[in-house]
Amino acid sequence: MKRKIYLEMHTLAEARNKWRRAVQDRRTAVEELPVISALGRVLARPVTARLSVPHYHGAAMDGYAVKASDTFGASAVRPKHLTIGQQAFAVDTGDPLPQGTDAVIMIEHVDPVDAHTLEIRSAAFPWQHVRKVGEDIVAGELLLPQQHRLRPADLGALLAAGVSTVSVYAKPRVWIQPTGSELVPAQDAAKAAPGQIVEFNGTVIAAMVTQEGGLALLQAGIADDPSTLRASMQQAAASEADLIIFNAGSSAGSEDYTASLVQDLGTLLVHGVTMMPGKPVLLGILEGKPFVGLPGYPVSAIVAFEQFVRPLLYWMQGLAEPGWTTVEAEMGRKMPSKLGLEEFLRVVVGRVQDRLVAMPLQRGAGVITSLVRADGLVQIPQESEGINEGEAVRVRLLRAEEDLEHTLVMIGSHDNTVDVMASELKRVDSRLHLSSSNVGSLGGLLALKRGQAHCAGAHLLDTATGDYNRSYVERHLQGIPVRLVQLVRRRQGLVVAPGNPKKIQSVHDLFRPDVRFVNRQTGSGTRILLDYELAKIGRSPEGLQGYDWEEYTHMAVAVNVLSGSADCGMAIYAAAKALGLDFVPVCEERYDLVVPEACWNDAKIQALLRVIVSERFRRLVEAMGGYDPSHSGTIVGIWNGAAWREADDPRGD
Amino acid sequence: MKRKIYLEMHTLAEARNKWRRAVQDRRTAVEELPVISALGRVLARPVTARLSVPHYHGAAMDGYAVKASDTFGASAVRPKHLTIGQQAFAVDTGDPLPQGTDAVIMIEHVDPVDAHTLEIRSAAFPWQHVRKVGEDIVAGELLLPQQHRLRPADLGALLAAGVSTVSVYAKPRVWIQPTGSELVPAQDAAKAAPGQIVEFNGTVIAAMVTQEGGLALLQAGIADDPSTLRASMQQAAASEADLIIFNAGSSAGSEDYTASLVQDLGTLLVHGVTMMPGKPVLLGILEGKPFVGLPGYPVSAIVAFEQFVRPLLYWMQGLAEPGWTTVEAEMGRKMPSKLGLEEFLRVVVGRVQDRLVAMPLQRGAGVITSLVRADGLVQIPQESEGINEGEAVRVRLLRAEEDLEHTLVMIGSHDNTVDVMASELKRVDSRLHLSSSNVGSLGGLLALKRGQAHCAGAHLLDTATGDYNRSYVERHLQGIPVRLVQLVRRRQGLVVAPGNPKKIQSVHDLFRPDVRFVNRQTGSGTRILLDYELAKIGRSPEGLQGYDWEEYTHMAVAVNVLSGSADCGMAIYAAAKALGLDFVPVCEERYDLVVPEACWNDAKIQALLRVIVSERFRRLVEAMGGYDPSHSGTIVGIWNGAAWREADDPRGD
């Protein structure tokens, strides 16, 4: 089997420079378009006014046109009379000035004396309230320079100046070729059988092309064998496309075929860039046309697109590549990064107590949802070994900057009701965005301690008292006042395959040699619960197969049972129900929201509190199964940083 | 004649509140769209994953799949051997893990011993480099909440999760009805005869609707008499449109017809808002549909659109109205404003010596080019009497914020070569934007004194020495080092009608009773030149008809001659040539760029200097006529704030 090892990797900066030198001066064809269809297009030539605007001296107000010199001397104590039809002529805004007049007096400033006479109490100055010829545009003047992107008002100015067509650069036509033998077309996504991969990269790339002003020519997927690839590359090169994109196939060596074909049919400029994700990007010229081979992993493809395709779409229309909106934020967690690799880290960002905090998301290049959840990207330079907790980083935003003010950051334990809260918040106010990060209950309390979240979800059992969360708050949040708000009570238990084939009845069975368990991570409430249940029956984890296999969410545990990787795992009932699995109840527990006092009056927290006491929320949560939301929203503890307040609501527990 | 006086004007805040209460909860229809066509659309319902992604445990790297426990104990000093095909299986990224394996070792970290054996020097941990089932998305999880606008990566996540169609809000359909009897259709703009008005507002409104995500249904113009208006309103109300816009006709009373028709056919909510521009806006409900009457003046129509139509286009899709990008800038000039009117002031904005400076443009609501030239809008609250020079203002940007860094602010005298510079700068670098403000030569020097411009254009004649600009710099720029750079030498003279019907030969003729002159404003170099020429022949301005009639540009002077409003004016040859007028030369003068030392190394100034020494610039300027650009770019004086440097280049003069 041939094994690809990159021999001539370029750094991101080198690759960008090489690419810029090779293709920056390319332009699309120039086309003549009616102005009425030219919104967003870029002028290929400067445009001068054909007509002056306006063509005549016109009234700029409703009122009376007069000769200014006739009005001189008028004042409040010595008003003047003007004869209508001889010295004063009624005009509306836009009417031409009658011969001999050079000023307009507003209707509000005249007093009719009789049918033929007006009285005025102040003089008009020459050209008062008159729009003079050419006041707006004079024929022959430069109206718009070349390389200007047309906005709505520009279209108006062009038409007003008698310009009805303009020369603009054609939209760059982008050939997009997905490759790979096992692809299911995007439109059949719902029919994808297990093991088949939905071809969605092509749709994402086409959407990015559209968004940046290009014309996407998305092709049907092809097999990624060398002869099919060669024929398809030749077809693309012979087409009307200005730029060719191939999206790597997933079969072994497909990238190498592409590289050698580009070398064969044109020039290979770059193969492999020291960036992550996006390393296997390929840049070249194919029979005279710019060619980009995008990696197969979706996040890699998107990052590489932004680095190499996006600028070209602008250059081809004579524009500079626009910058990104960035903000400075504080890194919420230490993130080591490999020296020699330019890393693009996906983060969620929110403003917590006046500081912007960025929390890293999953790094996998295949995790397309990480881009859906991310609020921004942090670029870690290749000469850096990573970012320390609390270090200032520049975040390139994937949302509007103003959205950050409406992002509610929740860090801590995972629960399926978080989805319901996120969706309900958005329904109440479309600007509200719940950004959640699953680090376990304890991780959530520590995030609150560092001031990195508006609230945390926690279900930490005190094995000594049977109470939830209080003793953990006492231990970890000294000096940090918080309120505990009950979100739900929920059933925890053992998730097993449908029909419970291994007949698992209790935690005793976890030690059977034929039972493979899947666990939750250290610090999660569910892990603590398991340990508590084991202790209750006097067992240590010794001999429990899969105790070290850690997953971060209830759903991930359930999926491993569904796929047969594990026979059983501990999770909430809702996770089992969602995937059609069976469930062996172990206990009921309380899941609280921990809200720092400093965030209590935050509008987003208040909106969240309104959501969780609503009838609609309770109905939706009950429908998921295994939840008791009857006390949702009850304050079950007020911690002043050193002690609990006496009068805590007793209904909470 | 009926005269409209607003009786029940609303403040902007009142009108916006009333409108919001009346229409905020309206939604367009919900439609089911293929994901591949749903970019930019807004979800009407939350979407959960149908499939987990991925479906199988797959390799996350190219390398060998192994059972982690087989590798335990391997180290650099004690390497381990694995048998290929039994303990180690070659996998490429994305391949499923062979039965019994649970980790992947990267190809870079294995050493082949022979065809059947690999050596490893470190142990693999379980699930190393493995993409586990559901790692990305688990079936049943919330993928996207409702009221979310779909971005490219979202489409990928939807398809990957087996979702091929989504329920989205339909784009709001907007009926746009231009009214007015004398309108020329936009597509015939080039054929507009004098006195005819090109219908361009409809195109601008349609472009704005498109830009904000609506579907513009632009109608042909109609006469603005009451019966035509009524029929057309009924047609609009019966159509599939979600929102109806009528653009006011220009005939007397058209607005009042509209108001009473809305009252008749539905509900009139607001007629007249205390804002400028945009006062005559009209809001109502027409047979159940939101109706907006936009004013006839283009700037008024745009401002009113932004206040009332734009939010509705978002509300109808369940979104909040997005905010505007704003920056804080320093007002470059005192701007009084009427108490009780919310004013929207157009400004140019640039960063000069680390301060953002906003200079106001023309106020006229008819001046569509002011919106083309403007970089931003300043809103002056109705309880304010205006803004002082130097006062901090919030500017809502009409360009990307980063563009401000590339805006070269030139304030001072007007010359037609400024157009050439602007267009050439943009050609060289599309980000460069020359923002020029015509306040006369002296005004330009004063702007430099206040640090408000990167350079000023000046042609101030020292009547004592015959030299240009130097004595004015000495007088006005004490303590402010600048360089004088010759832009061009140019011919000044008397612009007269074609064929010179009044036989004007010199400034002597300006005193003839049959000659009406048009002058330039006080402080302009041309005004000083005229006074100098008059002094040379021993005359004062006494008896010169039109001496007090002031225009701000050469082209404005020429246009007044073209239209017959004046017989003659003083201007540069290029202005006469541009409009096909005749020209009586009076003298040649030097026109300099005055550049503060503090701006000299600014990249924009350096780009400008490269432009004006280019062959291309000289050719373009020579083609305009009346210019001698042979010394363009020569430094003709270096002023250190107190004295001129000795070695000034002698070629300059």
Short mmCIF file of C-alpha atoms in Angstrom, two decimals, chain A residues 147-408:
data_model
loop_
_atom_site.label_atom_id
_atom_site.label_comp_id
_atom_site.label_asym_id
_atom_site.label_seq_id
_atom_site.Cartn_x
_atom_site.Cartn_y
_atom_site.Cartn_z
CA GLN A 147 -13.41 48.42 -8.73
CA HIS A 148 -16.31 49.72 -6.69
CA ARG A 149 -18.96 47.26 -5.52
CA LEU A 150 -22.43 48.63 -6.25
CA ARG A 151 -24.76 49.30 -3.30
CA PRO A 152 -28.47 50.18 -3.52
CA ALA A 153 -27.92 53.97 -3.40
CA ASP A 154 -25.26 53.67 -6.13
CA LEU A 155 -27.87 52.22 -8.49
CA GLY A 156 -30.07 55.24 -7.85
CA ALA A 157 -27.25 57.67 -8.51
CA LEU A 158 -26.33 55.91 -11.76
CA LEU A 159 -29.90 55.99 -13.06
CA ALA A 160 -30.43 59.58 -11.95
CA ALA A 161 -27.33 60.55 -13.92
CA GLY A 162 -28.66 58.90 -17.06
CA VAL A 163 -26.47 55.81 -16.83
CA SER A 164 -28.57 52.73 -17.58
CA THR A 165 -25.90 50.08 -18.14
CA VAL A 166 -22.52 49.46 -16.52
CA SER A 167 -19.43 47.39 -17.25
CA VAL A 168 -18.88 44.96 -14.41
CA TYR A 169 -16.75 41.92 -13.76
CA ALA A 170 -18.58 38.66 -14.30
CA LYS A 171 -19.21 36.63 -11.17
CA PRO A 172 -16.40 34.09 -10.84
CA ARG A 173 -17.67 30.71 -12.04
CA VAL A 174 -16.48 27.95 -9.77
CA TRP A 175 -16.45 24.31 -10.83
CA ILE A 176 -16.99 22.16 -7.74
CA GLN A 177 -16.24 18.47 -8.14
CA PRO A 178 -16.91 16.11 -5.22
CA THR A 179 -15.04 12.82 -5.53
CA GLY A 180 -15.35 9.51 -3.72
CA SER A 181 -16.96 6.18 -4.58
CA GLU A 182 -19.15 5.69 -1.54
CA LEU A 183 -20.96 9.05 -1.62
CA VAL A 184 -24.71 9.41 -1.32
CA PRO A 185 -25.96 12.54 -3.14
CA ALA A 186 -26.96 15.39 -0.79
CA GLN A 187 -30.58 15.37 -1.90
CA ASP A 188 -30.81 11.73 -0.74
CA ALA A 189 -29.32 12.50 2.69
CA ALA A 190 -32.40 11.15 4.45
CA LYS A 191 -31.99 7.79 2.71
CA ALA A 192 -28.33 7.23 3.65
CA ALA A 193 -27.87 3.63 4.80
CA PRO A 194 -25.49 2.85 7.65
CA GLY A 195 -21.91 3.01 6.39
CA GLN A 196 -22.72 5.36 3.50
CA ILE A 197 -21.37 8.89 3.57
CA VAL A 198 -23.60 11.79 2.55
CA GLU A 199 -21.91 14.11 0.04
CA PHE A 200 -22.38 17.39 1.85
CA ASN A 201 -19.02 19.08 1.31
CA GLY A 202 -20.06 20.07 -2.21
CA THR A 203 -23.16 21.83 -0.86
CA VAL A 204 -21.11 23.63 1.80
CA ILE A 205 -18.49 24.74 -0.74
CA ALA A 206 -21.19 25.88 -3.17
CA ALA A 207 -22.86 27.88 -0.40
CA MET A 208 -19.56 29.53 0.50
CA VAL A 209 -18.95 30.40 -3.15
CA THR A 210 -22.43 31.93 -3.37
CA GLN A 211 -21.96 33.84 -0.15
CA GLU A 212 -18.72 35.38 -1.40
CA GLY A 213 -20.28 36.50 -4.69
CA GLY A 214 -19.29 33.66 -7.00
CA LEU A 215 -21.38 31.35 -9.20
CA ALA A 216 -21.19 27.74 -8.02
CA LEU A 217 -21.18 25.02 -10.68
CA LEU A 218 -21.70 22.01 -8.42
CA GLN A 219 -21.10 18.69 -10.19
CA ALA A 220 -22.40 15.24 -9.31
CA GLY A 221 -19.93 13.11 -7.34
CA ILE A 222 -17.52 10.86 -9.27
CA ALA A 223 -15.41 7.86 -8.35
CA ASP A 224 -11.89 8.80 -7.33
CA ASP A 225 -9.93 6.45 -9.53
CA PRO A 226 -7.16 8.00 -11.66
CA SER A 227 -8.81 7.68 -15.07
CA THR A 228 -12.15 9.12 -13.94
CA LEU A 229 -10.32 11.94 -12.16
CA ARG A 230 -8.24 12.74 -15.26
CA ALA A 231 -11.26 12.87 -17.56
CA SER A 232 -13.15 15.02 -15.10
CA MET A 233 -10.25 17.43 -14.67
CA GLN A 234 -9.97 17.84 -18.41
CA GLN A 235 -13.69 18.49 -18.65
CA ALA A 236 -13.45 21.15 -15.94
CA ALA A 237 -10.47 22.79 -17.61
CA ALA A 238 -12.31 22.94 -20.93
CA SER A 239 -15.42 24.44 -19.32
CA GLU A 240 -16.37 28.10 -18.87
CA ALA A 241 -15.29 27.93 -15.20
CA ASP A 242 -12.83 30.54 -13.90
CA LEU A 243 -11.68 28.37 -11.01
CA ILE A 244 -11.73 24.63 -10.39
CA ILE A 245 -12.22 22.95 -7.01
CA PHE A 246 -11.88 19.23 -6.45
CA ASN A 247 -12.90 17.88 -3.09
CA ALA A 248 -10.73 14.97 -2.09
CA GLY A 249 -12.15 11.46 -2.21
CA SER A 250 -11.85 9.24 0.77
CA SER A 251 -10.29 6.25 -0.93
CA ALA A 252 -6.65 5.55 -0.29
CA GLY A 253 -4.29 7.66 -2.34
CA SER A 254 -6.98 9.80 -3.98
CA GLU A 255 -5.06 12.90 -2.98
CA ASP A 256 -1.89 11.63 -4.58
CA TYR A 257 -3.70 10.85 -7.84
CA THR A 258 -4.98 14.42 -7.86
CA ALA A 259 -1.55 15.84 -7.17
CA SER A 260 0.14 13.89 -9.91
CA LEU A 261 -2.67 14.64 -12.38
CA VAL A 262 -2.32 18.38 -11.71
CA GLN A 263 1.41 18.05 -12.23
CA ASP A 264 0.71 16.21 -15.45
CA LEU A 265 -1.95 18.55 -16.85
CA GLY A 266 -0.58 21.83 -15.47
CA THR A 267 1.48 23.10 -12.58
CA LEU A 268 1.40 21.91 -8.99
CA LEU A 269 2.23 24.87 -6.76
CA VAL A 270 1.54 23.62 -3.25
CA HIS A 271 0.70 20.22 -1.81
CA GLY A 272 0.40 20.19 1.93
CA VAL A 273 0.33 23.18 4.25
CA THR A 274 1.40 23.13 7.88
CA MET A 275 -2.05 24.04 9.12
CA MET A 276 -4.65 22.14 11.09
CA PRO A 277 -7.29 21.49 9.98
CA GLY A 278 -6.64 21.79 6.26
CA LYS A 279 -3.19 20.26 5.88
CA PRO A 280 -3.75 18.23 2.69
CA VAL A 281 -4.76 21.25 0.58
CA LEU A 282 -3.46 21.28 -2.99
CA LEU A 283 -2.96 24.37 -5.16
CA GLY A 284 -2.08 24.49 -8.82
CA ILE A 285 -2.84 25.70 -12.30
CA LEU A 286 -4.76 23.25 -14.47
CA GLU A 287 -4.53 23.98 -18.18
CA GLY A 288 -4.28 27.65 -17.35
CA LYS A 289 -7.02 27.73 -14.70
CA PRO A 290 -6.50 28.06 -10.95
CA PHE A 291 -7.09 24.70 -9.31
CA VAL A 292 -7.70 24.01 -5.63
CA GLY A 293 -7.82 20.53 -4.15
CA LEU A 294 -9.73 20.83 -0.88
CA PRO A 295 -9.30 18.18 1.84
CA GLY A 296 -12.03 15.64 2.43
CA TYR A 297 -12.74 16.42 6.06
CA PRO A 298 -15.43 19.09 6.22
CA VAL A 299 -13.74 21.45 8.66
CA SER A 300 -10.47 21.10 6.76
CA ALA A 301 -12.26 21.88 3.52
CA ILE A 302 -13.88 24.98 5.00
CA VAL A 303 -10.67 26.30 6.56
CA ALA A 304 -8.71 25.69 3.34
CA PHE A 305 -11.49 27.33 1.31
CA GLU A 306 -11.27 30.45 3.44
CA GLN A 307 -7.51 30.63 3.10
CA PHE A 308 -7.22 30.03 -0.65
CA VAL A 309 -10.53 30.18 -2.51
CA ARG A 310 -12.15 33.13 -0.79
CA PRO A 311 -9.38 35.63 -1.61
CA LEU A 312 -9.36 34.54 -5.25
CA LEU A 313 -13.10 35.16 -5.60
CA TYR A 314 -12.41 38.80 -4.68
CA TRP A 315 -9.20 39.18 -6.67
CA MET A 316 -10.99 37.98 -9.78
CA GLN A 317 -13.29 40.99 -9.49
CA GLY A 318 -10.45 43.41 -8.80
CA LEU A 319 -11.21 43.61 -5.08
CA ALA A 320 -9.03 43.07 -2.07
CA GLU A 321 -10.04 40.20 0.16
CA PRO A 322 -12.15 41.66 2.95
CA GLY A 323 -10.92 41.10 6.47
CA TRP A 324 -12.79 39.19 9.14
CA THR A 325 -14.55 40.66 12.12
CA THR A 326 -12.45 39.86 15.16
CA VAL A 327 -12.71 40.49 18.87
CA GLU A 328 -10.30 40.01 21.71
CA ALA A 329 -11.33 37.39 24.23
CA GLU A 330 -9.85 35.56 27.16
CA MET A 331 -9.12 31.87 26.71
CA GLY A 332 -11.20 29.87 29.15
CA ARG A 333 -9.04 26.75 29.09
CA LYS A 334 -5.39 25.94 28.46
CA MET A 335 -4.98 24.69 24.89
CA PRO A 336 -1.66 23.13 23.93
CA SER A 337 -0.90 23.23 20.21
CA LYS A 338 1.70 21.49 18.10
CA LEU A 339 4.76 23.54 17.26
CA GLY A 340 5.12 23.92 13.50
CA LEU A 341 1.39 23.71 12.81
CA GLU A 342 -0.86 26.73 12.32
CA GLU A 343 -3.95 25.64 14.21
CA PHE A 344 -7.50 26.90 13.81
CA LEU A 345 -9.39 26.27 17.01
CA ARG A 346 -13.17 26.46 17.16
CA VAL A 347 -14.47 28.28 20.22
CA VAL A 348 -17.71 29.44 21.77
CA VAL A 349 -17.60 33.03 22.92
CA GLY A 350 -19.77 34.90 25.34
CA ARG A 351 -19.64 37.98 27.48
CA VAL A 352 -19.65 36.97 31.13
CA GLN A 353 -19.46 39.70 33.74
CA ASP A 354 -17.95 42.17 31.24
CA ARG A 355 -15.24 39.85 29.94
CA LEU A 356 -15.38 38.04 26.62
CA VAL A 357 -14.53 34.41 27.27
CA ALA A 358 -13.61 31.87 24.57
CA MET A 359 -14.08 28.17 25.36
CA PRO A 360 -12.57 25.66 22.93
CA LEU A 361 -14.75 23.08 21.21
CA GLN A 362 -13.81 19.67 19.80
CA ARG A 363 -10.80 19.71 17.54
CA GLY A 364 -11.65 16.90 15.11
CA ALA A 365 -11.53 17.98 11.47
CA GLY A 366 -14.49 15.76 10.75
CA VAL A 367 -16.75 17.38 13.31
CA ILE A 368 -18.91 19.61 11.14
CA THR A 369 -21.23 20.41 14.05
CA SER A 370 -18.31 22.05 15.84
CA LEU A 371 -18.58 24.78 13.20
CA VAL A 372 -22.31 24.98 13.74
CA ARG A 373 -21.85 25.43 17.47
CA ALA A 374 -18.77 27.64 17.25
CA ASP A 375 -19.02 31.38 17.68
CA GLY A 376 -15.52 31.93 16.37
CA LEU A 377 -12.11 30.65 15.37
CA VAL A 378 -8.83 31.21 17.15
CA GLN A 379 -5.69 30.93 15.05
CA ILE A 380 -2.70 29.58 16.99
CA PRO A 381 0.48 30.53 15.11
CA GLN A 382 2.78 27.67 14.19
CA GLU A 383 5.58 29.06 16.32
CA SER A 384 3.35 28.80 19.40
CA GLU A 385 3.05 25.79 21.65
CA GLY A 386 -0.41 26.73 22.71
CA ILE A 387 -2.48 29.16 24.69
CA ASN A 388 -2.64 29.43 28.44
CA GLU A 389 -5.82 29.71 30.41
CA GLY A 390 -6.69 33.38 30.76
CA GLU A 391 -4.47 34.43 27.88
CA ALA A 392 -5.87 37.08 25.51
CA VAL A 393 -6.63 35.73 22.06
CA ARG A 394 -8.02 37.27 18.90
CA VAL A 395 -11.20 35.50 17.84
CA ARG A 396 -12.43 35.65 14.29
CA LEU A 397 -16.20 35.69 14.62
CA LEU A 398 -18.55 33.31 12.87
CA ARG A 399 -21.57 35.29 14.09
CA ALA A 400 -22.37 38.99 14.10
CA GLU A 401 -20.47 40.77 16.82
CA GLU A 402 -23.69 42.02 18.40
CA ASP A 403 -24.83 38.40 18.79
CA LEU A 404 -22.16 37.85 21.43
CA GLU A 405 -24.12 40.12 23.75
CA HIS A 406 -27.02 37.70 23.44
CA THR A 407 -25.04 34.50 23.97
CA LEU A 408 -25.77 32.69 27.20
#
